[in-house]
Amino acid sequence: MFELRLVQGSLLKKVLESIKDLVNDANFDCSSTGFSLQAMDSSHVALVALLLRSEGFEHYRCDRNLTMGMNLANMAKMLKCAGNDDIITIKADDGTDTVTFMFESPSQDKISDFEMKLMDIDSEHLGIPEAEYEAIIRMPSAEFARICRDLSSIGDTVVISVTKEGVRFSARGDIGAANIVCRQNATVDKPEDATIIEMQEPVTLTFALRYMNSFTKATPLAEQVTISMSSDLPVVVEYKVAGMGYIRYYLAPKIEE
Amino acid sequence: YTLQLHLPEFFVWK
């Protein structure tokens, strides 16, 4: 028997909105430590890793490890039927091939039950080593989303370059070129507005903007985004899920030919 | 011209 109950159901709604455009079908891994997922997009260029720890739920029961294969678009459709203030419960009985989503309104005067068939998806997990990154940028998530959106109107590729001056986002295309430089800015009154750059080494990497824009769908989850870079590794774009865990996106770089 | 790399070139399959 597996059951989780999340009082702040809106978090789960936002999580699905953050991943459903990148990955079609994925396995949710349920264990005593929590509710997680790791899945690559169809081209194996990007990967999303989700972790919601069990202690972050109001109620969490997982009698034995369980993998639930789901079509994320269908799951998102069902979660869209939950109100932003609803309590969301997900449960699956052992040996059944369905999962139930239950939505309770705050005043408990409306209870909804949605049942979805589970899928058999062969899980393709990658081993992602913990790494020391040469540069780590923490900045307002809305700012990062704005930069990715603006640069994608100039070109389809962004060059991210971290130096001691700050972080530079560059794009070029048929109509011209654009450079956006963000400097370290720790002296703000609200910590969520700060831009903090930890740089061990200067690093420059090139990425496809369409994946970066897909990652920024997670912006509503967190005020800040962390971008970790190293010369010979995929970039990690991480959004914390308030007090529960995170959504991490990994993106393979492009190289100049 | 930029060549898009893929994640399995960096991370090993479990």
mmCIF file of C-alpha atoms in Angstrom:
data_model
loop_
_atom_site.group_PDB
_atom_site.id
_atom_site.type_symbol
_atom_site.label_atom_id
_atom_site.label_comp_id
_atom_site.label_asym_id
_atom_site.label_seq_id
_atom_site.Cartn_x
_atom_site.Cartn_y
_atom_site.Cartn_z
ATOM 1 C CA MET A 1 0.000 0.000 0.000
ATOM 2 C CA PHE A 2 1.336 3.412 -0.957
ATOM 3 C CA GLU A 3 -0.244 6.673 0.175
ATOM 4 C CA LEU A 4 0.960 10.261 0.385
ATOM 5 C CA ARG A 5 -1.002 13.264 1.544
ATOM 6 C CA LEU A 6 0.157 16.788 0.746
ATOM 7 C CA VAL A 7 -1.671 19.658 2.412
ATOM 8 C CA GLN A 8 -0.115 22.188 0.040
ATOM 9 C CA GLY A 9 -1.464 20.431 -3.037
ATOM 10 C CA SER A 10 -0.473 23.361 -5.249
ATOM 11 C CA LEU A 11 3.159 22.199 -4.981
ATOM 12 C CA LEU A 12 2.306 18.940 -6.765
ATOM 13 C CA LYS A 13 0.361 20.843 -9.436
ATOM 14 C CA LYS A 14 3.399 23.063 -10.059
ATOM 15 C CA VAL A 15 5.753 20.071 -10.111
ATOM 16 C CA LEU A 16 3.726 18.457 -12.911
ATOM 17 C CA GLU A 17 3.621 21.711 -14.867
ATOM 18 C CA SER A 18 7.418 21.773 -14.519
ATOM 19 C CA ILE A 19 8.080 18.368 -16.038
ATOM 20 C CA LYS A 20 5.209 17.415 -18.336
ATOM 21 C CA ASP A 21 6.561 19.273 -21.387
ATOM 22 C CA LEU A 22 10.045 17.773 -21.107
ATOM 23 C CA VAL A 23 9.130 14.114 -20.544
ATOM 24 C CA ASN A 24 6.081 12.188 -21.804
ATOM 25 C CA ASP A 25 6.035 9.007 -19.757
ATOM 26 C CA ALA A 26 8.011 8.433 -16.577
ATOM 27 C CA ASN A 27 8.333 6.162 -13.577
ATOM 28 C CA PHE A 28 7.722 7.600 -10.111
ATOM 29 C CA ASP A 29 9.838 5.703 -7.593
ATOM 30 C CA CYS A 30 8.205 5.409 -4.174
ATOM 31 C CA SER A 31 10.300 4.366 -1.225
ATOM 32 C CA SER A 32 10.510 5.085 2.492
ATOM 33 C CA THR A 33 12.793 8.051 1.784
ATOM 34 C CA GLY A 34 10.340 9.721 -0.543
ATOM 35 C CA PHE A 35 8.664 10.194 -3.892
ATOM 36 C CA SER A 36 11.145 10.610 -6.730
ATOM 37 C CA LEU A 37 11.563 10.508 -10.458
ATOM 38 C CA GLN A 38 14.448 10.545 -12.911
ATOM 39 C CA ALA A 39 13.713 10.762 -16.619
ATOM 40 C CA MET A 40 15.350 11.944 -19.816
ATOM 41 C CA ASP A 41 13.662 13.663 -22.728
ATOM 42 C CA SER A 42 13.283 11.570 -25.878
ATOM 43 C CA SER A 43 16.529 12.922 -27.404
ATOM 44 C CA HIS A 44 18.604 12.071 -24.288
ATOM 45 C CA VAL A 45 19.894 15.645 -24.198
ATOM 46 C CA ALA A 46 18.093 16.711 -21.019
ATOM 47 C CA LEU A 47 17.125 14.950 -17.805
ATOM 48 C CA VAL A 48 14.842 15.856 -14.914
ATOM 49 C CA ALA A 49 15.378 14.532 -11.388
ATOM 50 C CA LEU A 50 12.623 15.123 -8.822
ATOM 51 C CA LEU A 51 12.827 14.361 -5.112
ATOM 52 C CA LEU A 52 10.027 14.991 -2.578
ATOM 53 C CA ARG A 53 11.176 13.644 0.797
ATOM 54 C CA SER A 54 8.701 11.600 2.855
ATOM 55 C CA GLU A 55 9.036 13.868 5.900
ATOM 56 C CA GLY A 56 7.745 16.763 3.791
ATOM 57 C CA PHE A 57 4.306 15.171 3.518
ATOM 58 C CA GLU A 58 1.590 15.441 6.119
ATOM 59 C CA HIS A 59 1.147 11.695 5.777
ATOM 60 C CA TYR A 60 3.379 9.241 3.913
ATOM 61 C CA ARG A 61 3.047 5.475 3.874
ATOM 62 C CA CYS A 62 5.093 3.168 1.661
ATOM 63 C CA ASP A 63 4.926 -0.477 2.746
ATOM 64 C CA ARG A 64 7.409 -1.564 0.077
ATOM 65 C CA ASN A 65 9.282 0.095 -2.785
ATOM 66 C CA LEU A 66 6.975 0.744 -5.668
ATOM 67 C CA THR A 67 7.447 2.071 -9.192
ATOM 68 C CA MET A 68 4.455 3.777 -10.796
ATOM 69 C CA GLY A 69 4.661 4.378 -14.554
ATOM 70 C CA MET A 70 2.587 7.362 -15.613
ATOM 71 C CA ASN A 71 1.843 9.437 -18.664
ATOM 72 C CA LEU A 72 2.717 12.882 -17.323
ATOM 73 C CA ALA A 73 0.329 14.777 -19.596
ATOM 74 C CA ASN A 74 -2.595 12.687 -18.303
ATOM 75 C CA MET A 75 -1.407 13.054 -14.715
ATOM 76 C CA ALA A 76 -1.188 16.832 -15.242
ATOM 77 C CA LYS A 77 -4.731 16.856 -16.665
ATOM 78 C CA MET A 78 -6.022 15.198 -13.485
ATOM 79 C CA LEU A 79 -4.015 17.466 -11.169
ATOM 80 C CA LYS A 80 -5.396 20.485 -13.035
ATOM 81 C CA CYS A 81 -8.768 19.442 -11.583
ATOM 82 C CA ALA A 82 -7.430 20.065 -8.078
ATOM 83 C CA GLY A 83 -7.993 23.491 -6.592
ATOM 84 C CA ASN A 84 -4.894 25.473 -5.639
ATOM 85 C CA ASP A 85 -5.822 25.191 -1.958
ATOM 86 C CA ASP A 86 -6.846 21.533 -2.087
ATOM 87 C CA ILE A 87 -5.194 18.802 -0.064
ATOM 88 C CA ILE A 88 -3.951 16.173 -2.531
ATOM 89 C CA THR A 89 -3.672 12.478 -1.673
ATOM 90 C CA ILE A 90 -2.063 9.949 -4.025
ATOM 91 C CA LYS A 91 -2.596 6.273 -3.281
ATOM 92 C CA ALA A 92 -1.958 2.941 -4.938
ATOM 93 C CA ASP A 93 -2.812 -0.495 -3.559
ATOM 94 C CA ASP A 94 -0.243 -3.256 -4.020
ATOM 95 C CA GLY A 95 -0.841 -5.371 -7.057
ATOM 96 C CA THR A 96 -3.283 -2.963 -8.697
ATOM 97 C CA ASP A 97 -2.476 -1.205 -11.961
ATOM 98 C CA THR A 98 -4.214 2.026 -11.092
ATOM 99 C CA VAL A 99 -3.369 5.081 -9.008
ATOM 100 C CA THR A 100 -5.932 7.307 -7.302
ATOM 101 C CA PHE A 101 -5.661 11.076 -6.891
ATOM 102 C CA MET A 102 -7.930 12.501 -4.204
ATOM 103 C CA PHE A 103 -8.547 16.231 -3.835
ATOM 104 C CA GLU A 104 -10.119 17.671 -0.679
ATOM 105 C CA SER A 105 -11.224 21.290 -0.526
ATOM 106 C CA PRO A 106 -9.922 23.182 2.528
ATOM 107 C CA SER A 107 -13.383 23.195 4.117
ATOM 108 C CA GLN A 108 -13.710 19.458 3.361
ATOM 109 C CA ASP A 109 -17.034 20.113 1.668
ATOM 110 C CA LYS A 110 -15.867 18.824 -1.724
ATOM 111 C CA ILE A 111 -13.970 15.526 -2.191
ATOM 112 C CA SER A 112 -12.843 14.432 -5.669
ATOM 113 C CA ASP A 113 -11.502 11.043 -6.738
ATOM 114 C CA PHE A 114 -9.585 10.595 -9.987
ATOM 115 C CA GLU A 115 -8.316 7.167 -10.985
ATOM 116 C CA MET A 116 -5.676 6.658 -13.667
ATOM 117 C CA LYS A 117 -4.267 3.489 -15.193
ATOM 118 C CA LEU A 118 -0.564 2.923 -14.592
ATOM 119 C CA MET A 119 1.840 2.109 -17.443
ATOM 120 C CA ASP A 120 4.737 -0.286 -17.794
ATOM 121 C CA ILE A 121 7.763 1.887 -18.565
ATOM 122 C CA ASP A 122 11.231 0.358 -18.655
ATOM 123 C CA SER A 123 13.195 2.587 -16.347
ATOM 124 C CA GLU A 124 16.391 4.016 -17.825
ATOM 125 C CA HIS A 125 18.265 5.512 -14.884
ATOM 126 C CA LEU A 126 21.570 7.300 -15.341
ATOM 127 C CA GLY A 127 24.154 7.336 -12.577
ATOM 128 C CA ILE A 128 24.738 11.018 -11.829
ATOM 129 C CA PRO A 129 27.870 11.498 -9.724
ATOM 130 C CA GLU A 130 27.911 14.253 -7.088
ATOM 131 C CA ALA A 131 30.395 16.744 -8.526
ATOM 132 C CA GLU A 132 32.338 19.834 -7.481
ATOM 133 C CA TYR A 133 31.332 22.575 -9.883
ATOM 134 C CA GLU A 134 33.703 25.237 -11.168
ATOM 135 C CA ALA A 135 30.985 27.883 -10.986
ATOM 136 C CA ILE A 136 27.676 28.087 -9.125
ATOM 137 C CA ILE A 137 25.227 30.911 -9.833
ATOM 138 C CA ARG A 138 22.279 31.604 -7.554
ATOM 139 C CA MET A 139 19.837 34.172 -8.892
ATOM 140 C CA PRO A 140 16.153 35.134 -8.908
ATOM 141 C CA SER A 141 14.309 32.439 -10.876
ATOM 142 C CA ALA A 142 12.103 35.013 -12.606
ATOM 143 C CA GLU A 143 15.230 36.835 -13.773
ATOM 144 C CA PHE A 144 16.684 33.641 -15.276
ATOM 145 C CA ALA A 145 13.366 32.840 -16.985
ATOM 146 C CA ARG A 146 13.260 36.355 -18.433
ATOM 147 C CA ILE A 147 16.814 36.066 -19.793
ATOM 148 C CA CYS A 148 16.116 32.697 -21.453
ATOM 149 C CA ARG A 149 12.903 34.007 -22.975
ATOM 150 C CA ASP A 150 14.481 37.228 -24.242
ATOM 151 C CA LEU A 151 17.546 35.500 -25.739
ATOM 152 C CA SER A 152 15.398 32.890 -27.508
ATOM 153 C CA SER A 153 13.963 35.732 -29.575
ATOM 154 C CA ILE A 154 17.518 36.368 -30.858
ATOM 155 C CA GLY A 155 18.875 32.835 -31.346
ATOM 156 C CA ASP A 156 18.439 29.165 -30.486
ATOM 157 C CA THR A 157 21.696 28.823 -28.541
ATOM 158 C CA VAL A 158 22.931 30.568 -25.406
ATOM 159 C CA VAL A 159 26.564 30.875 -24.368
ATOM 160 C CA ILE A 160 26.838 31.153 -20.571
ATOM 161 C CA SER A 161 30.160 32.531 -19.420
ATOM 162 C CA VAL A 162 31.174 32.975 -15.769
ATOM 163 C CA THR A 163 34.090 35.250 -14.970
ATOM 164 C CA LYS A 164 34.974 37.300 -11.885
ATOM 165 C CA GLU A 165 32.930 40.177 -13.399
ATOM 166 C CA GLY A 166 29.782 38.105 -13.264
ATOM 167 C CA VAL A 167 27.765 35.819 -15.529
ATOM 168 C CA ARG A 168 27.218 36.654 -19.186
ATOM 169 C CA PHE A 169 24.404 35.160 -21.285
ATOM 170 C CA SER A 170 24.955 35.604 -25.037
ATOM 171 C CA ALA A 171 22.948 34.702 -28.131
ATOM 172 C CA ARG A 172 23.214 35.489 -31.794
ATOM 173 C CA GLY A 173 21.027 34.875 -34.845
ATOM 174 C CA ASP A 174 19.863 36.247 -38.191
ATOM 175 C CA ILE A 175 18.619 39.535 -36.753
ATOM 176 C CA GLY A 176 21.685 40.218 -34.632
ATOM 177 C CA ALA A 177 23.281 39.440 -31.280
ATOM 178 C CA ALA A 178 22.568 39.967 -27.572
ATOM 179 C CA ASN A 179 24.648 39.974 -24.374
ATOM 180 C CA ILE A 180 23.159 40.051 -20.878
ATOM 181 C CA VAL A 181 25.576 40.421 -17.979
ATOM 182 C CA CYS A 182 24.425 39.816 -14.392
ATOM 183 C CA ARG A 183 26.774 40.915 -11.657
ATOM 184 C CA GLN A 184 27.051 39.531 -8.159
ATOM 185 C CA ASN A 185 24.591 41.463 -6.056
ATOM 186 C CA ALA A 186 24.382 40.284 -2.481
ATOM 187 C CA THR A 187 23.468 43.623 -0.891
ATOM 188 C CA VAL A 188 19.738 43.471 -1.475
ATOM 189 C CA ASP A 189 17.161 43.747 1.295
ATOM 190 C CA LYS A 190 15.345 40.557 0.226
ATOM 191 C CA PRO A 191 17.606 37.457 0.002
ATOM 192 C CA GLU A 192 15.495 36.014 -2.805
ATOM 193 C CA ASP A 193 16.505 38.979 -4.988
ATOM 194 C CA ALA A 194 20.235 38.323 -4.570
ATOM 195 C CA THR A 195 22.559 37.123 -7.310
ATOM 196 C CA ILE A 196 25.447 35.147 -5.820
ATOM 197 C CA ILE A 197 28.268 33.751 -7.951
ATOM 198 C CA GLU A 198 30.751 31.248 -6.523
ATOM 199 C CA MET A 199 33.525 30.803 -9.047
ATOM 200 C CA GLN A 200 36.468 28.419 -8.601
ATOM 201 C CA GLU A 201 37.413 28.697 -12.283
ATOM 202 C CA PRO A 202 36.061 30.816 -15.149
ATOM 203 C CA VAL A 203 33.824 28.575 -17.277
ATOM 204 C CA THR A 204 32.014 29.008 -20.591
ATOM 205 C CA LEU A 205 29.438 26.549 -21.934
ATOM 206 C CA THR A 206 26.947 26.558 -24.826
ATOM 207 C CA PHE A 207 23.356 25.247 -24.577
ATOM 208 C CA ALA A 208 20.181 24.941 -26.623
ATOM 209 C CA LEU A 209 17.727 27.577 -25.401
ATOM 210 C CA ARG A 210 14.642 25.466 -26.027
ATOM 211 C CA TYR A 211 15.650 23.132 -23.172
ATOM 212 C CA MET A 212 16.518 26.058 -20.891
ATOM 213 C CA ASN A 213 13.079 27.558 -21.576
ATOM 214 C CA SER A 214 11.493 24.218 -20.792
ATOM 215 C CA PHE A 215 13.336 24.150 -17.432
ATOM 216 C CA THR A 216 12.027 27.603 -16.516
ATOM 217 C CA LYS A 217 8.508 26.122 -16.346
ATOM 218 C CA ALA A 218 9.576 25.348 -12.744
ATOM 219 C CA THR A 219 9.884 29.068 -11.925
ATOM 220 C CA PRO A 220 6.603 29.215 -9.927
ATOM 221 C CA LEU A 221 8.088 26.642 -7.497
ATOM 222 C CA ALA A 222 10.961 28.731 -6.168
ATOM 223 C CA GLU A 223 12.050 32.366 -5.903
ATOM 224 C CA GLN A 224 15.664 31.388 -6.625
ATOM 225 C CA VAL A 225 17.337 29.112 -9.169
ATOM 226 C CA THR A 226 20.808 27.577 -8.862
ATOM 227 C CA ILE A 227 22.881 27.014 -12.010
ATOM 228 C CA SER A 228 25.963 24.806 -11.534
ATOM 229 C CA MET A 229 28.582 24.580 -14.259
ATOM 230 C CA SER A 230 31.837 22.813 -15.007
ATOM 231 C CA SER A 231 33.772 22.758 -18.272
ATOM 232 C CA ASP A 232 33.321 19.094 -18.999
ATOM 233 C CA LEU A 233 29.935 18.392 -17.425
ATOM 234 C CA PRO A 234 26.259 18.991 -18.170
ATOM 235 C CA VAL A 235 24.800 22.062 -16.457
ATOM 236 C CA VAL A 236 22.513 21.515 -13.478
ATOM 237 C CA VAL A 237 19.567 23.913 -13.088
ATOM 238 C CA GLU A 238 17.948 23.393 -9.678
ATOM 239 C CA TYR A 239 14.702 24.695 -8.178
ATOM 240 C CA LYS A 240 14.023 23.880 -4.515
ATOM 241 C CA VAL A 241 10.557 22.553 -3.638
ATOM 242 C CA ALA A 242 9.768 24.381 -0.403
ATOM 243 C CA GLY A 243 10.839 22.220 2.516
ATOM 244 C CA MET A 244 10.407 18.980 0.589
ATOM 245 C CA GLY A 245 13.150 18.527 -1.957
ATOM 246 C CA TYR A 246 14.009 19.762 -5.418
ATOM 247 C CA ILE A 247 13.621 19.577 -9.149
ATOM 248 C CA ARG A 248 17.007 19.320 -10.893
ATOM 249 C CA TYR A 249 17.396 19.624 -14.658
ATOM 250 C CA TYR A 250 20.565 18.397 -16.374
ATOM 251 C CA LEU A 251 21.439 19.563 -19.881
ATOM 252 C CA ALA A 252 24.250 18.346 -22.100
ATOM 253 C CA PRO A 253 26.283 21.179 -23.646
ATOM 254 C CA LYS A 254 26.771 21.921 -27.336
ATOM 255 C CA ILE A 255 30.314 22.109 -28.693
ATOM 256 C CA GLU A 256 31.678 24.296 -31.474
ATOM 257 C CA GLU A 257 32.485 22.190 -34.534
ATOM 258 C CA TYR B 1 28.132 25.182 -36.294
ATOM 259 C CA THR B 2 27.547 23.647 -32.835
ATOM 260 C CA LEU B 3 27.130 19.937 -32.157
ATOM 261 C CA GLN B 4 24.610 18.940 -29.448
ATOM 262 C CA LEU B 5 26.078 16.352 -27.063
ATOM 263 C CA HIS B 6 23.973 13.766 -25.175
ATOM 264 C CA LEU B 7 23.769 12.909 -21.485
ATOM 265 C CA PRO B 8 24.813 9.223 -21.792
ATOM 266 C CA GLU B 9 28.187 10.585 -22.995
ATOM 267 C CA PHE B 10 28.639 12.053 -19.484
ATOM 268 C CA PHE B 11 26.663 9.793 -17.139
ATOM 269 C CA VAL B 12 26.701 6.012 -17.104
ATOM 270 C CA TRP B 13 23.564 3.897 -17.340
ATOM 271 C CA LYS B 14 22.734 2.249 -14.046
#
